[in-house]
Structure formats: structure tokens, C-alpha cells
Coordinates of C-alpha atoms and ligand atoms in Angstrom, one line a residue:
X1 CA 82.9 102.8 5.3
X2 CA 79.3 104.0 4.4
X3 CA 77.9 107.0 6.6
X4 CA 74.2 107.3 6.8
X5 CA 73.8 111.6 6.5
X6 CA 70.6 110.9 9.2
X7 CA 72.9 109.5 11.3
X8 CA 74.9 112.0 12.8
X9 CA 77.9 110.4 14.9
X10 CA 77.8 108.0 12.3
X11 CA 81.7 106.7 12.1
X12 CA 83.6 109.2 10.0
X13 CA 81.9 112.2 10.7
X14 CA 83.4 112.8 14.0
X15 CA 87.2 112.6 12.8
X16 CA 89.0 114.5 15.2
X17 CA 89.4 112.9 18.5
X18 CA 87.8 114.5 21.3
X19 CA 87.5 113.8 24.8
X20 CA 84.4 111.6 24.9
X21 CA 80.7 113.5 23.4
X22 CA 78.1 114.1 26.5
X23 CA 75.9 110.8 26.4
X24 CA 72.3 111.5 26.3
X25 CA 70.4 112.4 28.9
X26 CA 67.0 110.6 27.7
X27 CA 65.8 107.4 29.5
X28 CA 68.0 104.6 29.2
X29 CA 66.8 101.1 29.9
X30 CA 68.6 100.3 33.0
X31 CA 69.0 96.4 31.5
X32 CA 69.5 95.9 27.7
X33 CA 67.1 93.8 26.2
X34 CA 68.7 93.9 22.7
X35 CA 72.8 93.1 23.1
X36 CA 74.3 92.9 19.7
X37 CA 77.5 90.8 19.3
X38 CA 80.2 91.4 17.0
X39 CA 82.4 87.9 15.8
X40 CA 80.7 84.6 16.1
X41 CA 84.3 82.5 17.4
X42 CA 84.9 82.1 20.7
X43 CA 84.8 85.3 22.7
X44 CA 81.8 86.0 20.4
X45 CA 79.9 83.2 21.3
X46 CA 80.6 82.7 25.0
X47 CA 79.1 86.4 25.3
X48 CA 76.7 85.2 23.2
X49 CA 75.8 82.4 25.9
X50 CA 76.6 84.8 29.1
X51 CA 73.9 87.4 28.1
X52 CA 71.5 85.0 27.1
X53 CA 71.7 83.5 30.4
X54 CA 70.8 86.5 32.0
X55 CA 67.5 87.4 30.1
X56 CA 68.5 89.4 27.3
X57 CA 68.3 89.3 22.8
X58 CA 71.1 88.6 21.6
X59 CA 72.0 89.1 17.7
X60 CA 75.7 87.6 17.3
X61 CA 76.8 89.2 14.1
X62 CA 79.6 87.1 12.1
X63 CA 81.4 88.2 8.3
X64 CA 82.2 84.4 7.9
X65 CA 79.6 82.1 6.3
X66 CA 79.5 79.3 8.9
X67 CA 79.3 75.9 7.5
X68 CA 77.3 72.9 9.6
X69 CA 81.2 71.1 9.3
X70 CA 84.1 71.3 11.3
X71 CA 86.0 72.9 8.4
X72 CA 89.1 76.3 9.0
X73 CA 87.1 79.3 8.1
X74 CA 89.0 82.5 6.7
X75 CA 87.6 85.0 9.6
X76 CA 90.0 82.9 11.9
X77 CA 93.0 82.3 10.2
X78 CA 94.9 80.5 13.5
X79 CA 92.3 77.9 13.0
X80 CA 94.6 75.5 11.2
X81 CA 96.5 75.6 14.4
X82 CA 96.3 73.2 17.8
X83 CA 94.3 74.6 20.3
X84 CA 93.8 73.4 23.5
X85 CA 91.8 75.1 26.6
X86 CA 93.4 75.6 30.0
X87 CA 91.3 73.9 33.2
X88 CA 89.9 77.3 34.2
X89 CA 88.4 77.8 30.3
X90 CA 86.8 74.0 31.0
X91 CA 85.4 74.8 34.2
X92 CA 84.0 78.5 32.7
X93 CA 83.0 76.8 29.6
X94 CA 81.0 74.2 32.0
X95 CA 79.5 77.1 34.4
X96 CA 78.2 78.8 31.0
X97 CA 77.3 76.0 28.7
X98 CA 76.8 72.9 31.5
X99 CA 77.8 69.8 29.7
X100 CA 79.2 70.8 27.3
X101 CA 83.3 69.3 28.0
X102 CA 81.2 66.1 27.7
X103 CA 79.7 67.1 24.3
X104 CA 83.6 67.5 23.3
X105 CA 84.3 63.9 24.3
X106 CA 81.2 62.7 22.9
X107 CA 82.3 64.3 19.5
X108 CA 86.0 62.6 19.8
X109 CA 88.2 65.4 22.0
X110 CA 91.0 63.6 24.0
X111 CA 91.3 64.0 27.7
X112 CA 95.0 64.7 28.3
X113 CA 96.2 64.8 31.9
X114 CA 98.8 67.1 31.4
X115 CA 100.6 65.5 34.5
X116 CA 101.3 62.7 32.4
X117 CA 102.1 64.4 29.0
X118 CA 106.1 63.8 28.4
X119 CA 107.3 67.2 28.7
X120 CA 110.7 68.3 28.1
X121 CA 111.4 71.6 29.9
X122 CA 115.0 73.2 29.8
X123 CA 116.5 71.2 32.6
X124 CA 115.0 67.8 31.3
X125 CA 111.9 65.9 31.3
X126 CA 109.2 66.8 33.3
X127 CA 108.1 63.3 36.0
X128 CA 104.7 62.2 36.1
X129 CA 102.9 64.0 38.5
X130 CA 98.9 63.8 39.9
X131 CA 99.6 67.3 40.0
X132 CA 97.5 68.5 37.6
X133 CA 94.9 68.9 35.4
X134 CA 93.7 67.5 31.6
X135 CA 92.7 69.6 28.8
X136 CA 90.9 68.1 26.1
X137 CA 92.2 68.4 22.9
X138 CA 90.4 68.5 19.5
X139 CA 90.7 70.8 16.2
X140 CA 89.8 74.0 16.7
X141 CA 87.0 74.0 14.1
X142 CA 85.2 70.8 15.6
X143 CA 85.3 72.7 18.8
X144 CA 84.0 75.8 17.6
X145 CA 81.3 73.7 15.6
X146 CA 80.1 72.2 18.8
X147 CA 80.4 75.1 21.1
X148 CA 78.4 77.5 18.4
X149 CA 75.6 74.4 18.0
X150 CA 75.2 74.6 21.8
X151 CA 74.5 78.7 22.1
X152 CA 72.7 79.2 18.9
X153 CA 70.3 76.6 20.5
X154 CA 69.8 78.7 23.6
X155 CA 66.7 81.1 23.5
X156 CA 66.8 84.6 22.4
X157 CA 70.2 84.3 20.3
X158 CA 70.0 84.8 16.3
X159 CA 72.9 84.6 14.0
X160 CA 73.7 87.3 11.1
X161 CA 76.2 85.6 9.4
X162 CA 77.9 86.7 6.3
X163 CA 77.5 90.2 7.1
X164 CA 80.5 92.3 7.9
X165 CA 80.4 95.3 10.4
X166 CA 81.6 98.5 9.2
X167 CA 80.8 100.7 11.9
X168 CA 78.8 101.7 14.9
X169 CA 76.7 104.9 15.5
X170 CA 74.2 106.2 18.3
X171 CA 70.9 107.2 18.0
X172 CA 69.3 108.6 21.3
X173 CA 69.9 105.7 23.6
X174 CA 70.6 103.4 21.0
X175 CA 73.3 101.8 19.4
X176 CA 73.1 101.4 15.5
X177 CA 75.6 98.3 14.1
X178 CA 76.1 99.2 10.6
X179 CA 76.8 95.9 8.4
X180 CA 78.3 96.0 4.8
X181 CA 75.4 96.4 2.5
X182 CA 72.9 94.9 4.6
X183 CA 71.6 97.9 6.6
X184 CA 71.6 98.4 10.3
X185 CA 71.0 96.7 13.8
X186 CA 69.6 98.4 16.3
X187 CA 70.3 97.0 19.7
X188 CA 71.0 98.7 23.2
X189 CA 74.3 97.4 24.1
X190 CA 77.0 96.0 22.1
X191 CA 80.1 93.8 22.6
X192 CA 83.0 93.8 20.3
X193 CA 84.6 90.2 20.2
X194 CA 86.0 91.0 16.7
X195 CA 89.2 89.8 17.6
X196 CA 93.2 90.8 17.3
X197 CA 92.2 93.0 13.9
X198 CA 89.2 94.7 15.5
X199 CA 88.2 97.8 13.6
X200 CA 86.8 99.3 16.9
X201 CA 89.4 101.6 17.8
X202 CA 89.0 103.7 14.4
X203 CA 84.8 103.0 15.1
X204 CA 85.0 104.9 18.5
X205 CA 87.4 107.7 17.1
X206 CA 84.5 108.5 14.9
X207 CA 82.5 109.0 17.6
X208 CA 84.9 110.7 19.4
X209 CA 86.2 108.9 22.0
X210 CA 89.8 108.8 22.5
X211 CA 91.5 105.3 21.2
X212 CA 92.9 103.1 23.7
X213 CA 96.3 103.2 25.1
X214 CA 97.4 100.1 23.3
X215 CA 100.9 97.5 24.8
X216 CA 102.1 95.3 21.4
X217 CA 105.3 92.6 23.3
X218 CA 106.2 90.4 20.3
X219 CA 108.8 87.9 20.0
X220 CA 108.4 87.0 16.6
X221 CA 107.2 83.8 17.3
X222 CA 106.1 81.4 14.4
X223 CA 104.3 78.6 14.1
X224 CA 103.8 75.7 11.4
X225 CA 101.5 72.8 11.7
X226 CA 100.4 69.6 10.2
X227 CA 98.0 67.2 10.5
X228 CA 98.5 63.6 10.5
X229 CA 96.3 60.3 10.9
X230 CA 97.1 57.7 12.8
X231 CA 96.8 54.3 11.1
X232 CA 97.9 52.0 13.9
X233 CA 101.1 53.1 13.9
X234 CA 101.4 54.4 17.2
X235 CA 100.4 53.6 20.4
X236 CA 101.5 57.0 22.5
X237 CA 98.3 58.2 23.7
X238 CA 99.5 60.9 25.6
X239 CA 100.8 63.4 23.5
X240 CA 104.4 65.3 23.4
X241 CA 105.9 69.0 24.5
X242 CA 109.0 70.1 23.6
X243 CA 109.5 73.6 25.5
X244 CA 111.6 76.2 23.5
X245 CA 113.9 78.6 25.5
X246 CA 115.4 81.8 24.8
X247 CA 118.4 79.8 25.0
X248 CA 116.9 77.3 22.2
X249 CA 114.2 78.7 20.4
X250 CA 113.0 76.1 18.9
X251 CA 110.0 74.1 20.5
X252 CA 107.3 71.7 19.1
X253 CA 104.1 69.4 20.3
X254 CA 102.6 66.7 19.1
X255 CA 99.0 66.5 20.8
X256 CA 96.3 63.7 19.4
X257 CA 93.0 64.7 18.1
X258 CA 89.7 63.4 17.1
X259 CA 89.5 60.4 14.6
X260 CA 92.8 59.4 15.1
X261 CA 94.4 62.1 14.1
X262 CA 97.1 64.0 15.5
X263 CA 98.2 67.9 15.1
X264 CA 101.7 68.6 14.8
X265 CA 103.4 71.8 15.8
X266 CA 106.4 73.6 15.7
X267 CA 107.3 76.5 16.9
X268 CA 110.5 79.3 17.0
X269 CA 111.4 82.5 17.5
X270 CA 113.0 85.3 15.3
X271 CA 115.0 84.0 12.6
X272 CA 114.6 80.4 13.9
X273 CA 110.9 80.3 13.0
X274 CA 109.9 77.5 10.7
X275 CA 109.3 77.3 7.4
X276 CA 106.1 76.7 5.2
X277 CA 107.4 73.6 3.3
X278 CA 107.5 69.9 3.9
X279 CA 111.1 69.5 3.7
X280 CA 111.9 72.2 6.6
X281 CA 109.3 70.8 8.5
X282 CA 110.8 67.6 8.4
X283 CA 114.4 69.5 9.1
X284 CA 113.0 71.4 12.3
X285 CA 112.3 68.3 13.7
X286 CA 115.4 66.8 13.2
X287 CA 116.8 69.7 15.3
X288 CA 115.3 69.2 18.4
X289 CA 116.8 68.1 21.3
X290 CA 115.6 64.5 21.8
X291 CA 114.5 62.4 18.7
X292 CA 110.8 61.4 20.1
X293 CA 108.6 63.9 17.8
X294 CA 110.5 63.4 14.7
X295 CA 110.0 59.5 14.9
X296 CA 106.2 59.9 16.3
X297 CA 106.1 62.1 12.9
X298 CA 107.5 59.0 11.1
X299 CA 105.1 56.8 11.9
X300 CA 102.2 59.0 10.8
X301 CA 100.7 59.0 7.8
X302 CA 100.4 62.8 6.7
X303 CA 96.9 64.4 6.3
X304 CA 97.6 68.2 4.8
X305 CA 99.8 70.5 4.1
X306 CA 102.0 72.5 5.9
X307 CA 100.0 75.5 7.8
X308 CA 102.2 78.7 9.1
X309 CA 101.2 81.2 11.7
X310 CA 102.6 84.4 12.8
X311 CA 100.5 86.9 14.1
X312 CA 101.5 86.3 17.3
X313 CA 102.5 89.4 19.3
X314 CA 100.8 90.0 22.7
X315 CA 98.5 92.6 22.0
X316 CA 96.5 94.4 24.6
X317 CA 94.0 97.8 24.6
X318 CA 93.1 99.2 27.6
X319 CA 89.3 100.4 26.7
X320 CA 88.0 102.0 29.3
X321 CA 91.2 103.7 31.3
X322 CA 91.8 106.9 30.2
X323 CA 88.8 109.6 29.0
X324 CA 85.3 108.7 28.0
X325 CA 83.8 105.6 27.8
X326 CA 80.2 105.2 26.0
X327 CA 77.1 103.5 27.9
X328 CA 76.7 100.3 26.8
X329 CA 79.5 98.9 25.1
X330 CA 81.8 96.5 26.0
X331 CA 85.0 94.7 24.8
X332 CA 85.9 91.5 25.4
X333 CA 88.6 88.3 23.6
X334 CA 91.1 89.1 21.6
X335 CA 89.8 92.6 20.4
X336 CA 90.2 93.4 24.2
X337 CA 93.8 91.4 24.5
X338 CA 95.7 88.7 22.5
X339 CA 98.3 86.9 23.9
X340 CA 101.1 84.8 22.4
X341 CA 99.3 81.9 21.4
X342 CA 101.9 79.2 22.8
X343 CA 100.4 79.5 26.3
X344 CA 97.0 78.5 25.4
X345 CA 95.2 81.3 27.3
X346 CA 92.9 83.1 24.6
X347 CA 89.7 80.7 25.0
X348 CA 89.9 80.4 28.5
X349 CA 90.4 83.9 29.5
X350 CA 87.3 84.7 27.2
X351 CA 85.2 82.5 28.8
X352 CA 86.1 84.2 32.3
X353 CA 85.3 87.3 30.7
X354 CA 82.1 86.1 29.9
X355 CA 81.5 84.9 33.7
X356 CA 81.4 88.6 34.3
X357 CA 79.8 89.6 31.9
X358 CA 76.5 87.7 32.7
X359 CA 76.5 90.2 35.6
X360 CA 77.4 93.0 33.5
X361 CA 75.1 92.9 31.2
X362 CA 72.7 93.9 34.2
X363 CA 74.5 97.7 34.8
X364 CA 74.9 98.9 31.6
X365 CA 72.6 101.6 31.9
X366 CA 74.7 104.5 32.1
X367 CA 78.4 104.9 31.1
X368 CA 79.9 104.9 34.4
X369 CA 78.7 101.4 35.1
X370 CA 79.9 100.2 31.5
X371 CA 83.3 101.9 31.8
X372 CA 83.9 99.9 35.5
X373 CA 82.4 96.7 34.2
X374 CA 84.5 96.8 31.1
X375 CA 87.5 97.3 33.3
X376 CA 86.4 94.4 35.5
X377 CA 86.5 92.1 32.1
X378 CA 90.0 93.8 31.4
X379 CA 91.5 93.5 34.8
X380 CA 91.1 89.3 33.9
X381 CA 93.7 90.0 31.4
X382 CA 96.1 91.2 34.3
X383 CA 97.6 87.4 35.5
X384 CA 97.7 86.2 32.0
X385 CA 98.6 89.2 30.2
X386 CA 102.3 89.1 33.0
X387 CA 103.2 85.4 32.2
X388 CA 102.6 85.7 28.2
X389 CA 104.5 89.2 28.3
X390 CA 107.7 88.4 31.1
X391 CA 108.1 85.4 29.2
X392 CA 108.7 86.6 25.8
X393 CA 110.7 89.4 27.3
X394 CA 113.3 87.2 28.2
X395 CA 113.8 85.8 24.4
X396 CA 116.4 88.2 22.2
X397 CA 114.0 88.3 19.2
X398 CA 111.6 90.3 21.7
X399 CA 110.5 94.3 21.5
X400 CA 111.6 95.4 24.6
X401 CA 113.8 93.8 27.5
X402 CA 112.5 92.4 31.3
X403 CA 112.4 94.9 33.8
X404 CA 113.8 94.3 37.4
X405 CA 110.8 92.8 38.5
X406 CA 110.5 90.2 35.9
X407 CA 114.2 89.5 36.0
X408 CA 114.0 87.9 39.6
X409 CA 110.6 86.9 38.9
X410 CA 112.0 84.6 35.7
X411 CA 115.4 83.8 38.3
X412 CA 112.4 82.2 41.0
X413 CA 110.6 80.5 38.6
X414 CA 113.7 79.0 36.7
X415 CA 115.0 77.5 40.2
X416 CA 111.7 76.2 40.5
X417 CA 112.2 74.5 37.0
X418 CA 115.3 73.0 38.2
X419 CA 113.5 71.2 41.3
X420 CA 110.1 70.7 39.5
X421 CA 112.8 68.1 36.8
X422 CA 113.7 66.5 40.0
X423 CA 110.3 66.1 41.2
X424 CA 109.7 68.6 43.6
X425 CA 105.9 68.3 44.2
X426 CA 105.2 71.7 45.5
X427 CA 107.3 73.9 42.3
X428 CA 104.9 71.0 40.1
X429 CA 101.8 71.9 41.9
X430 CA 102.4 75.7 41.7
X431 CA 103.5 75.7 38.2
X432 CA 100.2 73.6 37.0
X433 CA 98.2 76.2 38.8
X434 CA 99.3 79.0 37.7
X435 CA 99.7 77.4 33.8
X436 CA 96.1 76.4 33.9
X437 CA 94.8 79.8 35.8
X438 CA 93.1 78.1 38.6
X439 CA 94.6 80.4 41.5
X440 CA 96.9 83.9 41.7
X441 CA 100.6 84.3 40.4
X442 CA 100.7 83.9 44.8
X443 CA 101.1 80.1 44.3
X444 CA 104.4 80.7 42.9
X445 CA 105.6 81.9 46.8
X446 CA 102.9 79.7 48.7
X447 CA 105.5 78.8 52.3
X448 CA 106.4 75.3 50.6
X449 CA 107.5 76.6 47.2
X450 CA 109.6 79.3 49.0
X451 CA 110.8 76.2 51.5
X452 CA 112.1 74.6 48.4
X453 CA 113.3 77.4 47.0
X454 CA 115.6 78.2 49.5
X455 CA 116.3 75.0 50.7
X456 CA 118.1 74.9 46.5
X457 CA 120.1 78.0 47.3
X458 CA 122.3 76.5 50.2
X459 CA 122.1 72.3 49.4
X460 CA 122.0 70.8 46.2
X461 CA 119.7 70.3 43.5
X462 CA 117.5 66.8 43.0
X463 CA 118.6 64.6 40.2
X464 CA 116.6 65.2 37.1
X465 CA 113.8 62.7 36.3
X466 CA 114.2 59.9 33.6
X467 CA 113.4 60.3 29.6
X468 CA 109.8 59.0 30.1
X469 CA 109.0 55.3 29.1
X470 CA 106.2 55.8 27.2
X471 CA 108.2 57.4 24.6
X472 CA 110.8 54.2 24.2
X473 CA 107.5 53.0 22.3
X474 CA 107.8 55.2 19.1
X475 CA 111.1 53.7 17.5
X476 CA 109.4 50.7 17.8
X477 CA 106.0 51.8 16.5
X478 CA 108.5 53.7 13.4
X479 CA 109.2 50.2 12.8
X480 CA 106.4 47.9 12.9
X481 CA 104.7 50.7 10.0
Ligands
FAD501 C1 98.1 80.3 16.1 C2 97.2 80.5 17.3 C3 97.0 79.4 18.2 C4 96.2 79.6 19.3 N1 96.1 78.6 20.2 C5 95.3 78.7 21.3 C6 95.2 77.7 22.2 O1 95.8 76.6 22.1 N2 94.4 77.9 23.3 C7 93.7 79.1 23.4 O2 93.0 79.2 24.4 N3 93.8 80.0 22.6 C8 94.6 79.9 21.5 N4 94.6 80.9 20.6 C9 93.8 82.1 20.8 C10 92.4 81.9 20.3 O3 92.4 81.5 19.0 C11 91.6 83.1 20.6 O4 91.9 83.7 21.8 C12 90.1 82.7 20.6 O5 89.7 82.4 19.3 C13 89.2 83.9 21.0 O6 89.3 84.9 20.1 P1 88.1 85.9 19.7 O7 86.8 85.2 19.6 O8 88.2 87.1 20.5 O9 88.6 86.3 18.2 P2 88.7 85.4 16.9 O10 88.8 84.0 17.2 O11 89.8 86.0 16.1 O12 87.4 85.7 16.2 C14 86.9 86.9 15.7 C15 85.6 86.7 15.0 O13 85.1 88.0 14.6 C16 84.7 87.9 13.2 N5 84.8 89.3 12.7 C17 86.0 90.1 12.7 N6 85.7 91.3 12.2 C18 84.3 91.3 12.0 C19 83.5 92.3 11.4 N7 83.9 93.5 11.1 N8 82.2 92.0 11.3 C20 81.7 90.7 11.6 N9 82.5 89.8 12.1 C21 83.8 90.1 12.3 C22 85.7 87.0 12.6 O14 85.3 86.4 11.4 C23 85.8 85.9 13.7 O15 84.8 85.0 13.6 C24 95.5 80.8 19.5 C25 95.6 81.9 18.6 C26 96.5 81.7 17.5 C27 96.7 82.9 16.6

């Protein structure tokens, strides 16, 4: 850390924590023109896109050297891993970037109706269902490639890339960003979207503001993936889930990707996670409860090594609840809250945040108004931050234990499992909604999922639906390669 000595709250000067310094009293633009952004991923560059939209500079501020090709990058390690983005990220990503879900297409991302993906849950497999929604599935780095293209072209946004941020200070009504031996930007607000390792807890101690009162729930959840290419030797063009339980914690997917490829994952908990070589990846699969994604495997051609994940824990920091909060600085993606990764929530819930923010970035002007609008863009962690957390909970390699609440919460939702195998439309149309964050954890007890509910409890429960057909393909397809 390098501290300026004409800089006086400079990080590192202020050590001991105090209740939050007296913000000055000088005229403060009531709108930042300047914004900058810390991390150029996702949450980075949706706020990039969000404050552009509303009139303002943005400088997005990125330690990575970003290449023009969709290539992993080491400032985002999980990048060798599937990602795919929930309906309510599509529909953000749409309102803040129109067009671009086409763009993804365009570039080779498959639309998967998720109603249709074969999906083995712990009661059996999933039936087709229209109720749903598709996701489009791609590599991470061809979707961050595109998705950075389309803001960096929007007016008033400049990349500093290769540059690391070290630490932030105030001057008057300024911020100051201070970047690893390349000297300082001045802007008028900042927003941190440095991600799960964000060094702004330590950076606001040194101006002494208290840290954040910060939840960690892990379940030691692992992931390893591999890529594969698809020479003909399969026709499945869905893709294929595989749920783990606490029961069985050991789950994989199989989703299909740009230029024929398709991403392989597996994932477990505690000492059941997988390994980082072929031969256990080949093993894990062999250990699954129905043969489909080891022979889909077969019939692959490999295309890279194994990749392993697991930083996984759900990881929240509630900026902005207890003690001071500075004017003009907001947190938002996974520097604000990272979830377990295996319910695809981190894109999407950052491009919610930056819904709000586009109106944020409007009342920044004093640090009452920052300190509610930051707990605005936390409060969106609320619905996702419950299912990640009560779900892990129930798994024995978990930090902690369900409480009461979540006990009969997880006891609802399993009975709707059990009628959601035997096609109960209403427990499918609930759980898709409340998966894919398009309404209120209310769904779950809207009058004909209760109806259902407690219709189970006194009759009997519908027969499971069949393996699905499209999978009788792959032994064939492992053949015919
Ligand atoms: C294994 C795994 C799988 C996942 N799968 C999914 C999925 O399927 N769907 C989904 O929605 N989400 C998924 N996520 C979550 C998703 O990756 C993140 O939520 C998403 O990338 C948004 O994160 P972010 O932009 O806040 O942070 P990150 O993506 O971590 O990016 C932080 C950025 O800040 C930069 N940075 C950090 N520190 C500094 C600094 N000091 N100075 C300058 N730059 C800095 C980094 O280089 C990086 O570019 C997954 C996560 C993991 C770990």
C-alpha cells in the first residue's frame, strides 16, 4: 500500500477504526459526473453500462490485461467454469444493454429451455414442462468478451486496465482511487465491483469507517470441469442436470456451448468433492446415479484439462447497516455478496443491482442518500442470499445448521419436489420462478401450490415421471463414435 503524505485519510493513516469521520461540509455535486469503477467483469461492467445510461463519466478500472479473445483471465479464476444466467439476469441484461441476448446467439450461445433440460432431482427425473424459461449458455469468457465490447462502446466509459487499485482516499468532495504505480483517479463517486476478495473492507477502515458486519455459510462445495468438443458424436441438444443432495452429494451437468463444444461439471460437497485429475473425473461420473453423463462424456472428444473450483462459500457484507457510511460510494456484485456458485445467481443479481443503480447514481450527493441507495442494491441480495444459504444449511459439510424457519421451509419445498417428479404443474411453475428470480419466495405458497401441498399430506403422491427419451440417444451416439 503506498500513502501519498498530502493525502491525509489516505488508507493507512487512519488505522484505528472509528465511528465514521464528519464528511465535508463543502459543495457537493448533487449528481456525479466522474463515477470510477473498480473490476471490469460483470458487476463491473453492468455499472459501467447503468451509469453511463444516466449521463455520467465512467472510468472502469481493471488489474487484468484484457485480451480482444474469449480467453480465462487470472482476475477471475471461476472463469474456467460453466456459467449460465438466470431469466431475470437476461431480461436486466436486455433493459441495460438492449439486444444484447441476441449478440450472445449471434456469437454461438445456446438457447436452453430449461423446461426441457433432463433434470434429475432427488425423487427422479424432472417431466417436460412449458413451465419455464431458457438461459443461454456459452463460456464465460466469450460472454464477458461480448458483454465488455458492447459497454466500452457506450459514450463516456474509458477502460484503465492493467492497473491494480491499492486504495481509496478523499480530498474535499472528492474521491481519489489510488492504482499500483500509476498514480491517482479522481472521480466523485466510486463503486467497488472488485469481487469475493475485495480489498475494500481494509480501504474504508483506513478511513475510518467501521467494516461491515460480514455472514460466510459454506458447504465446502467443489467443483471440476472440462471442456469437450463435439465431433458428431452426439445428438442431445439439450443438455443434462444431475442435482446433488445432502443425502448424495455428488451432482454434475453437462450444458453445450458455442462451437460445438460442451462444458462438463461436477460438483460435491465436503470430502466428496472431486478431484483435479482425469482419472477421478472419469471415476465421479461413474458414481452417479443414472449412467447418461458418463456416456455423453464418452462420446466427446476432450478439449482441456481438468479445471477445479472451490471458493465457493456464500459470502455476504452488509455495507451500509451499522455506523457511517461515506457520500458517494457504493458496493455492488460479489464484493457486496457471493453466493454458492451452483445456483447461478451472481450475474443476474448484479445486473439487478445495476437497474438501481442507474437511479442511484442520481442521489449520491450526500451520505445519507448513498448509505439508503447502497442498502437498496443490498436488500436485492435478500431472496437469493435465503435460497443459496437454507440450502447449503441442510448439507452436513455446512458451517452452521437450518434454523426452525428453514427446516419447514426445506420440508414445503421437498413435498413440492415430490409432486413437481410427478408433474404437478403448479410446484413446476413455482419452483422455475423462484430458480430463475422472476417473482417473490411468495410463489412457493401462491393458493394452488398450497392446494397441492395439502392435497399430498392426506392422498397419495403422483407417480414419478419417466427417465426422459432424449437421453436413450447417448448409448447409441457412444456407439456410432
Ligand atoms: C465456480 C463459479 C461458477 C459460477 N457460475 C455462475 C453461474 O453459472 N451463473 C452466475 O450468474 N454466476 C456464477 N458465478 C458467479 C459469477 O462468476 C459472479 O457473480 C460474476 O462474475 C460477478 O462477479 P463480480 O463482477 O462482482 O466479480 P468478479 O467476477 O470476481 O470480478 C472482479 C473483477 O475485479 C477485478 N479486480 C479485483 N481487485 C481489483 C483491484 N484491486 N484493482 C483492479 N481490479 C480489480 C478482477 O480482476 C475482476 O475483473 C460463478 C462463480 C464461481 C466462483
Amino acid at each position: 500500500m503506498v500513502n501519498s503524505p498530502d493525502s491525509p485519510t489516505a488508507v493507512g493513516i487512519h488505522r484505528t477504526p472509528m465511528p465514521g469521520p464528519a464528511e465535508p461540509v463543502s459543495w457537493a455535486p448533487s449528481r456525479p459526473q466522474r463515477v470510477a469503477v473498480i473490476g471490469a467483469s460483470f458487476a463491473g461492467l453492468f455499472a459501467a453500462a447503468a451509469v453511463a445510461a444516466a449521463g455520467r463519466e465512467v472510468i472502469l478500472v481493471e488489474r487484468d490485461v484484457l485480451k480482444n479473445t474469449p480467453e480465462p483471465r487470472p482476475g477471475v479464476p471461476q472463469g474456467r467454469q460453466p456459467h449460465v444466467v438466470l431469466h431475470r439476469g437476461v431480461l436486466a441484461m436486455q433493459q441495460l444493454l438492449p439486444g444484447v441476448a441476441e449478440e450472445l446467439l449471434a456469437a454461438g450461445a445456446q438457447r436452453l429451455d430449461t423446461g426441457h433440460l433432463p433434470w434429475l432431482s432427488p425423487y427422479g427425473w424432472m417431466p417436460a414442462s412449458d413451465a419455464s424459461y431458457h438461459v443461454y449458455s456459452l463460456s464465460r469468457p466469450l460472454m464477458e468478451l461480448l458483454v465488455r465490447r458492447r459497454v466500452l462502446s457506450l459514450p463516456g466509459v474509458t477502460l484503465r486496465q492493467g492497473v491494480r487499485v491499492e486504495g481509496l482516499s478523499r480530498s474535499g468532495n472528492d474521491w481519489e482511487v489510488h492504482l499500483v504505480n500509476a498514480g491517482r483517479i479522481r472521480a466523485d463517486a466510486v463503486i467497488d465491483a472488485s469481487g469475493r476478495s475485495s480489498r475494500l473492507p481494509h480501504w474504508l477502515a483506513g478511513l475510518g469507517y467501521p467494516g461491515p458486519p460480514t455472514a460466510l455459510i459454506e458447504a465446502r462445495l467443489g467443483y471440476a470441469s472440462r471442456r469437450f468438443r463435439n465431433n458428431g458424436g452426439v445428438s442431445l441438444r439439450t443438455g443434462v442436470v444431475m442435482l446433488a443432495t445432502p443425502e448424495l452429494p455428488r451432482g454434475a451437468l453437462a450444458l453445450p456451448i458455442e462451437d460445438g463444444r460442451w462444458m462438463v461439471l461436477e460438483n460435491g460437497y465436503g470430502d466428496q468433492r472431486p478431484g483435479r485429475d482425469v482419472a477421478s473425473f472419469e471415476r465421479f461420473l461413474a458414481t452417479l446415479p443414472d449412467p447418461a453423463l458418463s456416456r455423453l462424456v464418452a462420446a466427446l472428444e476432450p478439449d482441456g484439462d481438468v479445471a477445479v473450483h472451490r471458493q465457493t462459500g456464500n459470502q455476504r457484507r452488509r455495507y451500509g447497516r451499522r455506523g457511517a457510511w461515506p457520500r458517494g460510494l457504493l458496493v455492488v456484485g460479489d464484493s457486496l455478496c457471493a453466493f454458492n456458485p451452483i445456483y447461478g445467481q451472481g450475474i443476474t443479481v448484479a445486473a439487478c443491482q445495476a437497474e438501481v443503480l442507474q437511479k442511484a447514481v442520481n442521489h449520491l450527493s450526500n451520505a445519507r442518500s448513498t448509505r439508503r441507495w447502497q442498502r437498496r442494491i443490498t436488500a436485492l441480495t435478500d431472496f437469493p442470499w435465503a435460497v443459496s444459504t437454507s440450502e447449503d444449511l441442510r448439507y452436513p459439510s455446512a458451517n452452521g445448521r437450518q434454523d426452525l424457519v428453514q427446516r419447514l421451509m426445506s420440508r414445503w419445498t421437498d413435498r413440492m419436489s415430490r409432486l413437481a417428479v410427478g408433474d404437478d404443474q403448479a410446484c413446476l411453475q413455482a419452483f422455475a420462478d423462484t430458480y430463475h428470480l422472476m417473482g417473490s419466495p411468495s410463489r412457493l405458497f401462491a393458493p394452488r401450490v398450497a392446494a397441492s401441498v395439502l392435497r399430498s399430506m392426506v392422498g397419495t403422491l403422483p407417480k414419478p415421471a419417466p427417465r426422459p427419451a432424449v437421453l436413450d440417444g447417448l448409448a447409441q451416439d457412444n456407439v456410432t463414435t
